[in-house]
Coordinates of C-alpha atoms in Angstrom, one line a residue:
Chain A
M237 CA 110.9 113.6 119.8
I238 CA 113.8 112.8 117.5
L239 CA 115.0 109.8 119.6
P240 CA 111.8 107.7 119.5
R241 CA 111.7 108.2 115.7
L242 CA 115.3 107.2 115.3
A243 CA 114.8 104.2 117.7
L244 CA 111.8 103.0 115.8
R245 CA 113.5 103.4 112.5
N246 CA 116.5 101.4 113.8
L247 CA 114.3 98.8 115.3
L248 CA 112.2 98.2 112.2
G249 CA 115.4 98.3 110.1
A250 CA 116.7 95.3 112.1
G251 CA 114.0 93.2 110.4
L252 CA 113.4 89.6 111.4
K253 CA 115.4 89.7 114.6
T254 CA 113.1 92.5 115.9
W255 CA 109.9 90.6 114.9
L256 CA 111.0 87.4 116.6
N257 CA 111.6 89.3 119.9
V258 CA 108.3 91.1 119.5
V259 CA 106.3 87.9 118.9
V260 CA 107.8 86.2 122.0
L261 CA 107.1 89.3 124.0
S262 CA 103.6 89.6 122.7
F263 CA 103.0 86.0 124.0
S264 CA 104.0 87.3 127.4
F265 CA 101.4 90.1 127.2
V266 CA 98.6 87.7 126.2
V267 CA 99.5 85.0 128.7
I268 CA 99.9 87.5 131.6
I269 CA 96.6 89.2 130.9
W270 CA 94.8 85.9 130.3
S271 CA 96.1 84.2 133.4
Q272 CA 95.6 87.2 135.6
G273 CA 92.2 87.7 134.1
L274 CA 91.4 84.1 134.9
Y275 CA 92.4 84.4 138.5
K276 CA 90.5 87.7 138.8
G277 CA 87.4 86.0 137.3
M278 CA 87.9 83.1 139.7
G279 CA 88.1 85.5 142.7
D280 CA 85.1 87.6 141.5
Q281 CA 83.0 84.5 140.8
A282 CA 83.8 83.0 144.2
R283 CA 83.1 86.2 146.0
V284 CA 79.8 86.7 144.3
A285 CA 78.7 83.1 144.8
Q286 CA 79.8 83.0 148.4
T287 CA 78.2 86.4 149.2
D288 CA 75.0 85.3 147.4
A289 CA 74.6 81.9 149.1
E290 CA 76.3 82.3 152.4
F291 CA 77.7 85.6 153.6
G292 CA 74.9 88.1 152.5
G293 CA 75.9 91.6 153.5
G294 CA 77.9 90.5 156.6
Q295 CA 77.0 88.4 159.6
Y296 CA 76.6 88.6 163.4
W297 CA 78.1 85.6 165.2
Q298 CA 77.1 84.5 168.6
E299 CA 80.3 85.2 170.6
K300 CA 81.1 81.5 171.1
Y301 CA 80.5 80.6 167.4
D302 CA 83.7 79.5 165.6
P303 CA 83.1 77.6 162.3
F304 CA 86.4 75.9 162.7
D305 CA 86.0 74.6 166.2
P306 CA 83.5 71.7 166.5
L307 CA 84.0 71.5 170.3
T308 CA 82.4 74.9 171.0
L309 CA 79.6 74.6 168.4
Q310 CA 77.2 73.0 170.9
D311 CA 77.4 76.1 173.1
A312 CA 77.4 78.7 170.3
H313 CA 73.8 79.7 170.4
A314 CA 71.9 82.5 172.1
A315 CA 68.6 84.3 172.0
I316 CA 68.4 86.7 169.0
P317 CA 68.9 90.3 170.3
E318 CA 66.1 92.8 169.7
S319 CA 68.0 94.9 167.2
L320 CA 68.6 91.9 165.0
Q321 CA 65.1 90.6 165.5
T322 CA 63.7 93.8 164.1
K323 CA 65.8 93.3 160.9
I324 CA 64.7 89.7 160.7
E325 CA 61.0 90.7 160.9
K326 CA 61.6 93.3 158.1
G327 CA 63.2 90.5 156.0
E328 CA 66.6 92.2 156.2
A329 CA 68.3 89.4 158.1
A330 CA 68.1 85.6 158.4
P331 CA 69.0 83.7 161.5
I332 CA 70.8 80.4 161.3
L333 CA 70.9 77.8 164.1
I334 CA 73.6 75.2 163.8
S335 CA 73.7 71.9 165.7
Q336 CA 76.0 68.9 165.4
A337 CA 74.2 65.8 164.3
T338 CA 74.7 62.4 162.9
I339 CA 72.8 60.8 159.9
Y340 CA 72.7 57.2 159.0
P341 CA 72.3 57.0 155.2
E342 CA 72.0 53.4 154.0
G343 CA 73.1 52.2 157.5
R344 CA 76.4 54.2 157.4
L345 CA 77.2 56.8 160.0
Q346 CA 78.1 60.3 159.0
T347 CA 78.7 63.3 161.3
I348 CA 77.2 66.5 159.8
L349 CA 76.0 69.9 160.7
M350 CA 72.3 70.5 160.9
K351 CA 71.5 74.0 160.0
G352 CA 68.1 75.6 160.7
I353 CA 67.0 78.4 158.4
D354 CA 63.7 80.2 157.9
P355 CA 62.0 78.7 154.7
A356 CA 60.6 82.1 153.8
Q357 CA 63.9 84.0 154.0
S358 CA 65.2 85.8 150.9
V359 CA 68.5 87.1 152.4
V360 CA 70.7 84.3 150.9
N361 CA 70.2 82.6 147.6
L362 CA 69.2 79.1 148.8
P363 CA 66.1 77.3 147.7
T364 CA 64.8 77.2 151.3
R365 CA 61.1 77.5 150.1
F366 CA 61.2 73.7 149.6
L367 CA 61.5 73.4 153.4
D368 CA 58.0 74.9 153.8
Q369 CA 56.2 71.5 154.0
E370 CA 53.5 71.2 156.6
N371 CA 53.0 67.5 155.9
E372 CA 56.5 66.5 156.6
D373 CA 57.8 66.0 160.2
L374 CA 61.3 67.0 159.3
P375 CA 61.9 68.2 155.7
V376 CA 65.5 68.4 154.7
L377 CA 67.3 70.3 151.9
I378 CA 70.8 69.1 150.9
G379 CA 73.3 70.0 148.2
T380 CA 74.4 67.9 145.2
R381 CA 77.8 67.1 146.8
M382 CA 76.1 65.9 150.0
A383 CA 73.7 63.9 148.0
K384 CA 76.5 62.3 146.1
N385 CA 78.5 61.5 149.2
T386 CA 75.6 60.0 151.0
G387 CA 73.7 58.5 148.1
L388 CA 70.5 60.3 149.1
K389 CA 67.9 61.2 146.6
I390 CA 64.7 63.4 146.7
G391 CA 62.1 61.5 148.7
D392 CA 64.5 59.4 150.6
T393 CA 64.2 59.1 154.4
V394 CA 67.2 59.3 156.6
T395 CA 67.6 59.0 160.4
V396 CA 69.0 62.1 162.1
R397 CA 70.3 62.0 165.6
W398 CA 71.3 65.1 167.6
R399 CA 71.6 66.4 171.2
D400 CA 69.3 69.1 172.6
V401 CA 70.4 72.0 174.8
Q402 CA 70.5 69.8 177.8
G403 CA 72.8 67.3 176.0
T404 CA 70.1 64.7 175.7
F405 CA 70.2 62.6 172.5
D406 CA 67.2 62.4 170.3
A407 CA 66.5 61.0 166.8
R408 CA 64.0 61.3 164.0
D409 CA 63.5 60.3 160.4
A410 CA 63.9 63.2 158.0
K411 CA 62.8 63.4 154.4
I412 CA 64.9 64.8 151.6
V413 CA 62.6 67.3 150.0
Q414 CA 65.1 68.9 147.6
I415 CA 68.6 68.6 146.3
M416 CA 70.1 72.0 145.5
K417 CA 72.8 72.7 143.0
T418 CA 75.2 75.2 144.3
N419 CA 78.7 76.4 143.4
V420 CA 79.4 77.0 147.1
P421 CA 80.8 73.9 148.8
T422 CA 80.5 75.5 152.3
V423 CA 76.7 75.4 152.2
D424 CA 76.6 71.9 150.7
Q425 CA 79.3 69.5 152.0
A426 CA 78.6 67.6 155.3
Q427 CA 75.5 69.5 156.2
I428 CA 71.7 69.4 156.0
W429 CA 69.3 72.3 156.0
V430 CA 66.0 72.1 158.0
P431 CA 63.3 74.6 158.9
L432 CA 64.6 77.0 161.7
D433 CA 61.5 76.6 163.9
K434 CA 61.7 72.8 163.8
L435 CA 65.4 72.8 164.7
Q436 CA 64.8 75.3 167.5
A437 CA 62.0 73.0 168.8
L438 CA 64.1 69.8 168.5
T439 CA 67.1 71.3 170.3
R440 CA 64.9 73.3 172.7
M441 CA 66.6 76.5 171.7
E442 CA 63.5 78.5 171.0
N443 CA 64.2 81.9 169.4
E444 CA 67.9 81.2 169.4
A445 CA 70.4 81.2 166.7
S446 CA 74.2 80.7 166.1
L447 CA 74.5 83.4 163.6
V448 CA 72.5 86.0 161.7
I449 CA 73.0 86.7 158.1
L450 CA 72.4 90.3 157.0
A451 CA 70.9 91.3 153.6
Q452 CA 73.4 92.5 151.0
D453 CA 72.3 96.1 151.1
T454 CA 72.7 96.5 154.9
R455 CA 74.3 99.8 155.8
E456 CA 73.7 99.9 159.6
F457 CA 75.3 97.4 162.0
P458 CA 74.0 97.8 165.5
Q459 CA 76.1 97.0 168.6
T460 CA 74.7 93.9 170.2
S461 CA 75.9 92.4 173.4
G462 CA 77.1 88.8 173.1
W463 CA 77.1 89.0 169.3
I464 CA 80.0 90.0 167.1
H465 CA 79.6 91.7 163.7
K466 CA 81.7 90.1 161.0
D467 CA 82.1 92.3 158.0
M468 CA 82.7 91.3 154.4
D469 CA 86.4 91.8 154.6
F470 CA 86.6 89.3 157.4
L471 CA 84.2 86.8 155.7
L472 CA 85.9 87.0 152.3
K473 CA 89.5 86.9 153.8
D474 CA 89.9 83.2 153.1
I475 CA 88.8 83.4 149.5
N476 CA 91.0 86.5 148.9
T477 CA 94.0 84.7 150.4
L478 CA 93.3 81.5 148.4
V479 CA 93.0 83.5 145.1
K480 CA 96.1 85.3 145.9
T481 CA 98.0 82.1 146.5
K482 CA 96.7 80.6 143.3
Q483 CA 97.7 83.8 141.5
V484 CA 101.3 83.6 142.8
G485 CA 101.5 80.0 141.7
G486 CA 100.1 80.9 138.2
S487 CA 102.6 83.8 138.0
I488 CA 105.5 81.4 137.7
I489 CA 104.4 80.5 134.1
Y490 CA 104.4 84.0 132.9
I491 CA 107.5 84.9 134.8
I492 CA 109.3 82.2 132.9
L493 CA 107.8 83.4 129.6
L494 CA 108.7 87.0 130.4
A495 CA 112.2 86.0 131.4
L496 CA 112.7 84.2 128.0
A497 CA 111.5 87.3 126.2
M498 CA 113.8 89.5 128.3
L499 CA 116.7 87.2 127.7
A500 CA 116.2 87.5 123.9
I501 CA 116.0 91.3 124.2
F502 CA 119.1 91.4 126.5
N503 CA 121.0 89.3 124.0
T504 CA 119.9 91.5 121.1
Q505 CA 121.0 94.6 123.0
V506 CA 124.4 93.1 123.9
L507 CA 125.0 92.0 120.3
S508 CA 123.8 95.4 119.0
I509 CA 126.2 97.3 121.2
F510 CA 129.0 94.9 120.2
R511 CA 128.3 95.1 116.5
R512 CA 127.2 98.7 116.1
R513 CA 130.3 100.4 117.7
K514 CA 131.2 102.0 114.4
E515 CA 127.7 103.3 114.1
M516 CA 128.0 104.7 117.6
G517 CA 131.3 106.4 116.6
T518 CA 129.6 107.9 113.6
L519 CA 126.7 109.2 115.8
M520 CA 129.3 110.8 118.1
S521 CA 131.1 112.4 115.2
L522 CA 127.8 113.8 114.0
G523 CA 127.4 115.5 117.4
M524 CA 125.3 113.1 119.4
T525 CA 126.3 112.9 123.0
R526 CA 127.0 109.5 124.7
G527 CA 123.9 110.1 126.9
K528 CA 121.7 110.5 123.9
I529 CA 123.2 107.3 122.3
I530 CA 122.5 105.4 125.5
Q531 CA 118.9 106.8 125.4
L532 CA 118.6 105.8 121.8
F533 CA 119.8 102.2 122.3
T534 CA 117.7 101.9 125.5
M535 CA 114.7 103.2 123.6
E536 CA 115.3 100.8 120.8
G537 CA 115.2 97.9 123.3
A538 CA 112.2 99.3 125.1
M539 CA 110.3 99.7 121.9
H540 CA 110.2 96.0 121.5
S541 CA 107.5 96.1 124.2
V542 CA 105.6 98.8 122.4
L543 CA 105.6 96.8 119.2
A544 CA 104.7 93.7 121.2
A545 CA 101.8 95.5 122.7
V546 CA 100.5 96.3 119.2
V547 CA 101.0 92.7 118.0
A548 CA 99.5 91.3 121.1
A549 CA 96.5 93.6 120.6
I550 CA 96.0 92.3 117.1
Y551 CA 95.7 88.7 117.9
G552 CA 95.2 88.9 121.7
I553 CA 92.0 91.1 121.9
P554 CA 89.8 88.8 119.8
L555 CA 91.3 85.7 121.5
L556 CA 90.8 87.1 125.0
L557 CA 87.4 88.5 124.3
S558 CA 86.2 85.2 122.9
F559 CA 87.6 83.5 126.0
A560 CA 85.8 85.9 128.3
K561 CA 82.6 85.3 126.5
K562 CA 82.7 81.5 126.3
G563 CA 84.5 80.9 129.6
W564 CA 86.6 77.9 130.5
A565 CA 84.7 74.8 131.5
M566 CA 86.0 73.5 134.8
P567 CA 86.7 69.8 135.1
Q568 CA 84.7 67.9 137.7
A569 CA 87.8 67.5 139.9
M570 CA 88.0 71.2 140.3
D571 CA 84.9 71.0 142.5
D572 CA 87.2 70.2 145.4
Y573 CA 89.3 73.2 144.7
G574 CA 88.2 74.8 148.0
I575 CA 86.3 77.8 146.6
A576 CA 83.1 78.4 144.7
L577 CA 84.4 78.1 141.2
G578 CA 81.3 77.2 139.2
E579 CA 81.2 74.9 136.2
V580 CA 82.5 77.6 133.8
L581 CA 85.2 80.1 134.7
F582 CA 84.9 83.5 133.0
P583 CA 88.1 85.6 133.0
V584 CA 87.7 89.3 133.8
Y585 CA 90.1 91.7 132.2
G586 CA 90.0 95.1 133.9
T587 CA 91.6 98.3 132.5
G588 CA 93.9 98.2 135.5
L589 CA 95.1 94.7 134.5
V590 CA 95.8 95.7 130.9
I591 CA 97.5 99.0 131.8
G592 CA 99.4 97.3 134.7
T593 CA 100.7 94.5 132.5
T594 CA 101.7 97.0 129.8
V595 CA 103.5 99.2 132.2
L596 CA 105.2 96.2 133.9
I597 CA 106.5 94.8 130.6
L598 CA 107.5 98.2 129.4
L599 CA 109.4 98.8 132.6
V600 CA 111.1 95.4 132.7
T601 CA 112.0 95.7 129.0
T602 CA 113.4 99.2 129.5
I603 CA 115.6 98.0 132.4
V604 CA 116.8 95.0 130.5
S605 CA 117.5 97.2 127.5
F606 CA 119.4 99.8 129.5
L607 CA 121.7 97.4 131.4
P608 CA 124.0 96.5 128.4
T609 CA 124.0 100.2 127.1
R610 CA 125.9 101.4 130.2
K611 CA 129.1 100.2 128.3
I612 CA 128.5 103.0 125.9
A613 CA 129.2 105.6 128.6
K614 CA 132.9 104.4 128.6
L615 CA 133.2 104.3 124.9
K616 CA 135.8 106.7 123.3
P617 CA 134.6 108.1 120.0
T618 CA 138.0 107.3 118.3
D619 CA 137.8 103.7 119.5
A620 CA 134.2 103.4 118.4
L621 CA 135.0 104.7 114.9
R622 CA 137.6 102.0 114.6
G623 CA 135.1 99.4 115.8
K624 CA 136.9 98.9 119.1
M625 CA 135.2 98.5 122.5
T626 CA 137.0 100.6 125.1
Chain B
M74 CA 144.2 133.9 120.5
D75 CA 144.6 135.3 117.0
N76 CA 141.0 135.4 115.7
S77 CA 141.9 135.1 112.1
Y78 CA 142.6 131.4 112.6
L79 CA 139.8 128.8 112.8
I80 CA 142.1 126.2 114.2
K81 CA 145.3 126.6 116.2
T82 CA 147.5 124.1 117.9
D83 CA 150.1 125.0 120.5
E84 CA 152.8 122.5 121.4
L85 CA 150.3 119.8 120.9
V86 CA 151.3 116.4 122.3
K87 CA 149.4 113.1 122.2
I88 CA 150.8 110.1 123.8
F89 CA 149.1 106.7 123.7
P90 CA 149.9 104.0 126.3
M91 CA 150.8 100.7 124.6
G92 CA 151.1 98.1 127.3
K93 CA 154.0 99.2 129.5
S94 CA 155.4 101.5 126.9
K95 CA 154.1 104.7 125.4
I96 CA 153.8 105.9 121.8
T97 CA 154.1 109.6 121.0
A98 CA 151.6 110.2 118.2
L99 CA 152.0 114.0 118.1
N100 CA 155.1 115.7 119.3
H101 CA 154.8 119.4 120.0
V102 CA 152.8 120.3 116.9
N103 CA 152.2 124.0 116.2
L104 CA 149.8 124.7 113.4
Q105 CA 147.2 127.3 112.3
F106 CA 144.4 126.9 109.8
K107 CA 142.5 129.9 108.3
K108 CA 139.0 130.0 106.9
A109 CA 138.5 128.4 103.5
E110 CA 141.8 126.6 103.5
F111 CA 142.1 123.4 101.4
S112 CA 144.9 121.7 103.3
G113 CA 146.1 118.2 104.0
L114 CA 148.1 116.3 106.5
V115 CA 150.3 113.9 104.7
G116 CA 152.9 111.4 105.8
P117 CA 153.4 107.7 106.3
S118 CA 151.2 105.5 108.5
G119 CA 151.6 106.2 112.1
S120 CA 152.9 109.8 111.5
G121 CA 150.0 111.2 113.5
K122 CA 147.6 112.5 110.8
T123 CA 144.4 110.9 112.0
T124 CA 145.3 111.7 115.7
L125 CA 145.6 115.3 114.8
L126 CA 142.4 115.2 112.9
N127 CA 140.6 113.5 115.8
I128 CA 141.8 116.1 118.3
V129 CA 140.9 119.0 116.0
G130 CA 137.5 117.3 115.6
S131 CA 137.1 117.1 119.4
L132 CA 136.8 113.3 119.2
D133 CA 140.0 113.0 121.3
S134 CA 141.9 115.3 123.6
P135 CA 145.6 116.2 123.8
T136 CA 147.9 114.8 126.4
E137 CA 149.8 118.1 126.5
G138 CA 149.6 121.5 124.8
S139 CA 146.5 123.0 123.4
A140 CA 144.2 122.8 120.4
T141 CA 141.8 125.7 119.8
V142 CA 138.9 125.3 117.4
M143 CA 136.5 128.1 116.7
G144 CA 137.8 129.9 119.8
R145 CA 137.2 126.9 122.1
K146 CA 140.0 124.9 123.7
I147 CA 139.4 121.2 123.0
E148 CA 141.1 120.1 126.2
D149 CA 138.6 122.1 128.3
L150 CA 135.5 120.9 126.5
S151 CA 133.2 118.5 128.3
H152 CA 131.7 115.5 126.3
K153 CA 128.6 117.5 125.8
Q154 CA 130.4 120.6 124.6
G155 CA 132.5 118.6 122.3
A156 CA 129.4 117.0 120.8
E157 CA 127.8 120.4 120.4
L158 CA 131.0 121.7 118.6
R159 CA 130.9 118.8 116.2
N160 CA 127.2 119.1 115.7
R161 CA 127.3 122.8 114.8
H162 CA 130.7 123.5 113.2
I163 CA 132.5 120.3 112.1
G164 CA 131.7 117.8 109.4
F165 CA 133.5 114.5 109.1
I166 CA 134.2 112.4 106.0
F167 CA 135.6 108.9 106.7
Q168 CA 137.5 106.4 104.6
T169 CA 134.8 103.7 105.1
F170 CA 131.9 106.2 104.5
N171 CA 130.2 105.3 107.9
L172 CA 126.7 105.6 106.6
L173 CA 123.9 104.5 108.8
P174 CA 122.8 101.2 107.2
V175 CA 119.1 101.2 108.0
Y176 CA 118.5 104.7 106.8
T177 CA 117.9 105.9 103.2
V178 CA 120.2 108.4 101.5
F179 CA 117.8 111.2 102.4
E180 CA 117.7 110.1 106.1
N181 CA 121.5 109.7 106.3
V182 CA 122.0 113.3 105.1
E183 CA 119.1 114.6 107.2
F184 CA 120.5 113.1 110.4
P185 CA 122.8 116.1 111.5
L186 CA 119.9 118.4 110.9
L187 CA 117.7 116.4 113.1
L188 CA 120.2 116.8 115.9
L189 CA 120.2 120.5 115.2
G190 CA 116.4 120.6 115.7
L191 CA 115.5 122.1 112.3
S192 CA 111.9 121.9 111.0
A193 CA 111.0 119.3 108.5
Q194 CA 110.6 121.9 105.8
E195 CA 114.0 123.3 106.4
R196 CA 115.6 119.9 106.6
K197 CA 114.1 118.8 103.3
K198 CA 115.3 122.0 101.6
K199 CA 118.9 121.6 102.9
V200 CA 119.1 117.9 102.3
M201 CA 118.0 118.3 98.7
K202 CA 120.5 121.1 98.2
A203 CA 123.3 119.0 99.6
L204 CA 122.4 116.0 97.5
E205 CA 122.4 118.3 94.4
W206 CA 125.9 119.3 95.3
V207 CA 127.0 115.7 95.1
Q208 CA 124.6 114.9 92.2
L209 CA 122.6 112.3 94.1
A210 CA 119.2 114.0 94.2
D211 CA 117.7 111.1 92.3
R212 CA 118.8 108.5 94.9
V213 CA 117.0 109.8 98.0
K214 CA 115.2 106.6 98.7
S215 CA 118.1 104.2 98.2
K216 CA 119.7 102.4 101.1
P217 CA 123.5 102.5 101.5
A218 CA 123.7 98.8 100.5
Q219 CA 122.3 99.8 97.1
L220 CA 125.0 102.4 96.4
S221 CA 128.5 102.0 94.8
G222 CA 131.6 103.1 96.8
G223 CA 131.7 106.4 94.9
E224 CA 128.0 107.1 95.6
S225 CA 128.4 106.2 99.2
Q226 CA 131.2 108.6 99.7
R227 CA 129.2 111.3 97.9
V228 CA 126.3 110.7 100.4
A229 CA 128.9 111.0 103.2
I230 CA 130.1 114.3 101.8
A231 CA 126.4 115.5 101.5
R232 CA 126.0 114.5 105.2
A233 CA 129.1 116.5 106.1
V234 CA 128.1 119.5 104.1
V235 CA 124.4 119.7 104.8
K236 CA 124.7 121.8 107.9
E237 CA 127.2 124.1 106.1
P238 CA 129.9 123.6 108.8
K239 CA 132.9 125.9 109.1
I240 CA 135.3 122.9 109.1
I241 CA 135.3 119.6 107.3
L242 CA 137.7 116.9 108.4
A243 CA 138.3 114.1 105.8
D244 CA 140.2 111.1 106.8
E245 CA 141.5 109.2 103.7
P246 CA 138.3 110.0 101.8
T247 CA 139.4 108.4 98.6
A248 CA 141.2 105.4 99.9
N249 CA 138.4 103.0 99.0
L250 CA 137.7 104.6 95.6
D251 CA 139.0 104.2 92.0
A252 CA 140.8 107.0 90.2
E253 CA 137.7 108.4 88.4
N254 CA 135.6 108.4 91.6
S255 CA 138.4 110.0 93.5
H256 CA 138.7 112.9 91.1
N257 CA 134.9 113.4 91.1
I258 CA 134.9 113.5 94.9
L259 CA 137.8 115.8 95.1
R260 CA 136.3 118.2 92.5
T261 CA 133.1 118.2 94.5
L262 CA 135.0 119.0 97.7
E263 CA 137.0 121.7 96.0
K264 CA 133.8 123.3 94.7
I265 CA 132.2 123.2 98.2
N266 CA 135.4 124.8 99.6
R267 CA 135.3 127.5 97.0
E268 CA 131.6 128.3 97.2
L269 CA 130.9 127.8 100.9
E270 CA 134.3 128.9 102.1
T271 CA 134.5 125.8 104.2
T272 CA 137.9 124.9 105.7
F273 CA 139.0 121.4 104.6
I274 CA 141.7 119.4 106.3
F275 CA 142.5 116.0 104.8
A276 CA 144.5 113.2 106.3
T277 CA 145.9 111.3 103.4
H278 CA 148.8 109.6 101.7
D279 CA 146.9 109.4 98.4
E280 CA 148.8 111.2 95.7
K281 CA 145.5 112.0 93.9
V282 CA 144.4 114.0 96.9
I283 CA 147.8 115.6 97.5
R284 CA 147.7 117.1 94.0
Y285 CA 144.5 119.0 94.8
L286 CA 145.8 120.5 98.1
R287 CA 146.6 124.2 98.4
R288 CA 148.5 123.5 101.6
K289 CA 150.4 120.4 102.4
I290 CA 151.6 119.7 105.9
T291 CA 154.0 116.7 106.1
L292 CA 154.0 114.9 109.4
I293 CA 156.8 112.5 110.3
D294 CA 156.9 110.7 113.7
G295 CA 154.3 113.1 115.1
K296 CA 156.3 116.3 114.1
V297 CA 155.6 118.8 111.4
A298 CA 158.4 118.1 108.9
R299 CA 157.2 120.5 106.2
D300 CA 154.4 123.0 105.7
E301 CA 154.0 124.0 102.0
V302 CA 151.6 126.3 100.3
F303 CA 150.7 125.9 96.5
E304 CA 149.0 128.8 94.7
N305 CA 148.0 126.5 91.8
P306 CA 147.6 122.9 92.8
V307 CA 148.4 120.5 90.0
G308 CA 145.4 118.3 90.5
K309 CA 143.0 121.0 89.4
G310 CA 141.4 120.1 86.1
E311 CA 142.6 116.5 86.3
G312 CA 140.3 113.6 85.6
Q313 CA 137.9 115.7 83.5

């Protein structure tokens, strides 16, 4: 325990130089935790929103269904298998039928997806109850993004054209009964929601669906012929990849900041070893081994990060907590970011993040502090006492 | 080895390479030092005084021959063993004091005891005793920068004495001090030598120091030119 005490004593004895390094390093602590917390918050928010509004507790896809292939979409439907039908009747699953369609808002043509959903479902968090309108021939629910792009408002009528199972074109006027506000662009952009039974009737696909969304607490996933179970790992893969990519991009800022702090510490260490040769000689004459002197100087450098952690905690904890509470308002342009961000982003700082960052900085600082001290291993005590470097 | 000697050198040779040529700092030196000797290596600059002190202090190793300190051959010691020998049995006093600048007087004197792993209570007791020896018990909290040259050297003496080593090696300990401080320092060292029976070896060409020595070894060109013993050194009682 003698070395840490001596190292701390030497470090604090160096005064302003130490504190300058410590302050720069503490910025790295706060920025790393803040930015990583922000990305974690972004990922968590996106996952929750997407799970809530679109993925549920997993999905069954009709075997031809591929959301990224519009050419196969017309054939991606089949009768709902009995095992899934049982879950639907219990309210544990919601079938979705998807058909390509065209709408003509204000005389313009727009290709969209027409999605049929049970108005009474409670599996995903969409305001589908507004579709339960007996008086309307074809009630339609759209999102705010879709409304903005098409100029449609509640109460507007728009012509919808589609093809039925035989490939025959048909068209009808539909009425916008509700515009929903959602963080999830994939249940909003370029699509309209209609009652499932109406879409099944219009396309002559009675009791058929393209996919079935399971409730979030589903634990059993029956084997069904012609339908493929897609688990949450699969469904959230794109979000996870996107968040990871953003995280890597964001890391560049803190890598630069950390590099600057490390450069300052490296410089301090090199100067220390150059200027304090006589001190090293004295330590050797007092009976300290070269190994112990290397440890002492390395520890001195590494302790910058310990002090930085303390300083970062003093101003960083209130700052980061207030940020986590108030969140960060996302600009409107971020709505096209590709994932469900929401209007305010709340950073999430986990214990793992804080401990991980502390360990990372401590490790990097120790390595950077150790590198210049290797010169001490070659130092002759007599040369050191004369202030000479061997 | 004859056990009555603390230090013994046999045909000790030290050669330093200097570019393409070589300098012989010590040339077949044969010396023995007993317990409680108050001796000095004197001679002009470059005569090999500091080199001999460094080898005896295990800070350097001989090129040829042998140096035996406390029964251990310096040339056979590893770095770690050398450090242990210095830590336990040898104290150093330097011309430029070599105090650790960020430590207080107390911490500087305490340092060798920390390396020995003594308890805080033991350390405090020994440090205060050593500081009383050098009459600096009232300056425990001062930093080296706040001390005069004489006070700094007294702290360095306290640091060398605190672990009560068998041997103290002093390289030009009065070179940076005025006459009054030099005499004070020498009287303190003599008192320590008398009361603790510590063997002192000085490397010096300061006449003030030479007058205190009970044994004077004159080195010229790395060889022992004279080895004289004085029953009653003339320096005793000077400067009082």
